[in-house]
XYZ file of C-alpha atoms in Angstrom:
229
model
C -8.637 107.641 90.204
C -7.162 108.985 93.452
C -9.252 109.336 96.588
C -9.060 113.141 96.360
C -10.274 113.031 92.751
C -13.124 110.751 93.729
C -14.063 113.068 96.597
C -14.076 116.027 94.188
C -16.366 114.113 91.830
C -18.627 113.204 94.767
C -18.872 116.897 95.676
C -19.725 117.855 92.085
C -22.398 115.189 91.754
C -24.010 116.073 95.066
C -24.137 119.739 94.197
C -27.403 118.708 92.493
C -30.479 120.054 94.271
C -32.364 116.733 94.127
C -31.023 113.417 95.452
C -32.977 110.297 94.479
C -32.274 107.170 96.488
C -32.886 103.565 95.722
C -34.178 102.048 98.961
C -33.166 98.419 99.518
C -29.438 98.035 100.082
C -28.817 101.792 99.879
C -30.886 103.325 102.675
C -32.102 100.235 104.487
C -30.534 96.894 105.361
C -33.380 94.938 103.798
C -32.043 92.669 101.055
C -31.530 89.766 103.463
C -35.165 90.064 104.546
C -36.426 90.101 100.961
C -34.379 86.932 100.453
C -35.779 85.314 103.595
C -39.356 86.131 102.637
C -38.997 84.818 99.096
C -37.126 81.736 100.272
C -39.893 80.942 102.773
C -42.403 80.891 99.931
C -40.240 78.935 97.481
C -39.511 76.309 100.118
C -43.246 75.647 100.374
C -42.982 74.519 96.758
C -39.869 72.380 97.333
C -37.253 74.827 96.057
C -34.535 76.680 98.006
C -33.029 79.951 96.796
C -29.254 80.087 96.501
C -28.062 83.304 98.215
C -25.270 83.919 95.701
C -27.667 83.524 92.779
C -30.137 85.745 94.589
C -27.631 88.611 94.819
C -26.754 88.357 91.118
C -30.071 87.610 89.461
C -32.551 89.173 91.872
C -30.850 92.062 93.700
C -28.579 93.346 90.950
C -30.279 92.332 87.700
C -33.867 92.445 88.954
C -35.046 89.226 87.290
C -37.173 88.285 90.303
C -39.299 85.149 90.724
C -39.932 84.858 86.986
C -36.190 84.577 86.367
C -35.813 82.012 89.166
C -38.622 79.871 87.757
C -37.180 80.024 84.248
C -33.550 79.323 85.276
C -34.502 76.284 87.331
C -37.415 75.146 85.151
C -39.834 75.139 88.049
C -43.523 74.432 87.699
C -44.515 77.412 89.839
C -46.463 80.576 89.031
C -44.150 83.588 89.634
C -47.156 85.839 90.271
C -48.285 83.532 93.070
C -44.800 83.703 94.590
C -44.917 87.506 94.663
C -48.409 87.500 96.156
C -47.434 85.104 98.973
C -44.173 86.906 99.693
C -45.629 90.405 100.109
C -47.344 90.006 103.513
C -44.278 88.252 104.954
C -41.979 91.122 104.021
C -44.561 93.794 104.814
C -44.800 92.583 108.399
C -41.023 92.956 108.770
C -41.353 96.542 107.557
C -44.188 97.357 109.938
C -42.727 95.738 113.048
C -39.382 97.538 112.907
C -37.217 94.607 111.792
C -36.054 96.423 108.653
C -33.918 99.400 109.676
C -31.876 102.174 108.088
C -28.132 101.769 107.755
C -26.641 104.170 110.345
C -24.458 105.730 107.629
C -27.494 106.267 105.407
C -29.419 107.953 108.198
C -26.515 110.359 108.792
C -26.222 110.971 105.038
C -29.893 111.941 104.922
C -29.328 114.358 107.808
C -26.360 115.966 106.024
C -28.310 116.348 102.786
C -31.274 117.912 104.583
C -28.847 120.292 106.275
C -27.536 121.202 102.828
C -31.112 122.022 101.695
C -31.367 119.164 99.210
C -34.698 117.775 98.052
C -34.733 114.046 98.817
C -36.745 111.297 97.149
C -36.959 107.503 96.897
C -37.515 105.396 93.764
C -37.677 101.712 94.633
C -38.856 98.274 93.615
C -40.386 97.847 97.073
C -44.053 98.658 97.594
C -44.690 102.255 98.653
C -46.685 101.151 101.700
C -43.684 99.157 102.956
C -41.320 102.072 102.359
C -43.681 104.434 104.179
C -43.936 102.027 107.131
C -40.157 101.956 107.552
C -39.837 105.726 107.170
C -42.530 106.251 109.795
C -40.798 103.837 112.186
C -37.533 105.724 111.691
C -39.181 109.151 112.026
C -37.932 110.119 108.572
C -41.062 110.303 106.408
C -41.058 114.106 106.262
C -37.496 114.124 104.939
C -38.567 112.757 101.549
C -40.533 114.902 99.125
C -41.459 111.970 96.885
C -41.654 108.204 97.384
C -42.249 105.991 94.336
C -42.615 102.243 94.808
C -43.290 99.145 92.751
C -47.034 99.653 93.018
C -46.855 103.127 91.467
C -44.243 102.767 88.678
C -42.673 100.123 86.445
C -39.754 98.185 87.883
C -36.151 99.025 87.023
C -34.356 98.884 84.599
C -37.368 100.792 83.282
C -36.598 104.463 84.134
C -40.215 105.325 85.011
C -39.710 105.406 88.796
C -36.956 108.009 88.447
C -38.954 110.019 85.911
C -41.973 109.912 88.225
C -39.880 111.391 91.048
C -38.638 114.175 88.785
C -42.233 115.013 87.877
C -43.266 114.948 91.549
C -40.585 117.421 92.629
C -40.630 119.570 89.485
C -37.058 118.837 88.471
C -35.136 118.110 85.277
C -32.630 115.227 84.932
C -29.787 117.751 85.141
C -31.085 118.894 88.564
C -30.643 115.456 90.162
C -28.299 112.666 91.169
C -29.298 109.065 91.867
C -27.820 106.758 94.529
C -28.018 103.073 93.614
C -26.577 99.659 94.466
C -27.716 97.504 91.537
C -27.082 97.103 87.814
C -30.803 97.427 87.079
C -30.788 100.795 88.845
C -27.743 102.030 86.961
C -29.444 101.067 83.711
C -32.604 102.900 84.735
C -30.629 106.010 85.713
C -28.811 106.047 82.382
C -32.134 105.683 80.553
C -33.491 108.621 82.575
C -30.372 110.699 81.747
C -29.646 111.288 85.445
C -26.100 110.917 86.889
C -25.796 107.865 89.138
C -23.574 107.038 92.113
C -23.252 103.395 93.171
C -22.669 102.288 96.752
C -21.110 98.830 96.812
C -22.157 96.260 99.392
C -20.134 93.163 100.385
C -22.295 91.142 97.993
C -21.633 93.396 94.978
C -17.888 94.005 95.277
C -17.133 92.123 92.040
C -19.731 93.875 89.842
C -18.341 96.495 87.438
C -21.408 98.771 87.291
C -20.586 100.010 83.813
C -21.893 103.494 83.145
C -21.961 104.688 86.763
C -20.603 108.206 87.282
C -18.966 107.252 90.581
C -18.632 104.006 92.543
C -18.284 104.195 96.311
C -16.708 101.130 97.870
C -18.949 100.993 100.945
C -21.499 102.851 103.041
C -18.581 103.956 105.201
C -16.873 105.618 102.247
C -20.198 107.229 101.336
C -20.535 108.890 104.725
C -16.812 109.757 104.911
C -17.127 111.645 101.615
C -20.423 113.229 102.650
C -18.971 114.558 105.902
C -16.194 116.270 103.959
C -18.307 117.497 101.031
C -21.511 118.535 102.795
C -20.623 119.562 106.344
């Protein structure tokens, strides 16, 4: 597909009145901090996370600590790992370490200027998302924020469906912005069109079923400037 054709598809998809964002890796540069927090905990138990495996099995497929324990046959309780990891990552959210991608911040501004209703559906806890949004001065830009403590994790579509209920929208009223296979699967299950933004770590993933794949955050904002300005 030519660049002009892809831009035209971008414009059609973002004619939707509701834009639902994944959070980690799409709006905020946080995946490396999730990795660091989980790795800190695993290392206490004598295991080190492989960053390549983390991108594939955790970030994209969403298998989490349970998947890590099963793959490596570790004698560790995955629930305990999650419990110990949460305060480490939460502190990074509160203290301003986790920040928005500059391109994502501009994209949000362009969408608000185009009178779109914005929302977030994420596997991160809502309190952590809210802390980052408050630090960035962006909390009022989002009509709905659904986190892992308020809806089932992707690929379950419940977080997207919860957002649609919150904002009074139908699947045909919305578009989803994602960066992971689990999110694409959840979007398909929710019957909402989905746009993927690739990161350097996900350049080799096919993202079957996505309605449009953007090659980078830079391409995302380049298209947005042309389609929404």
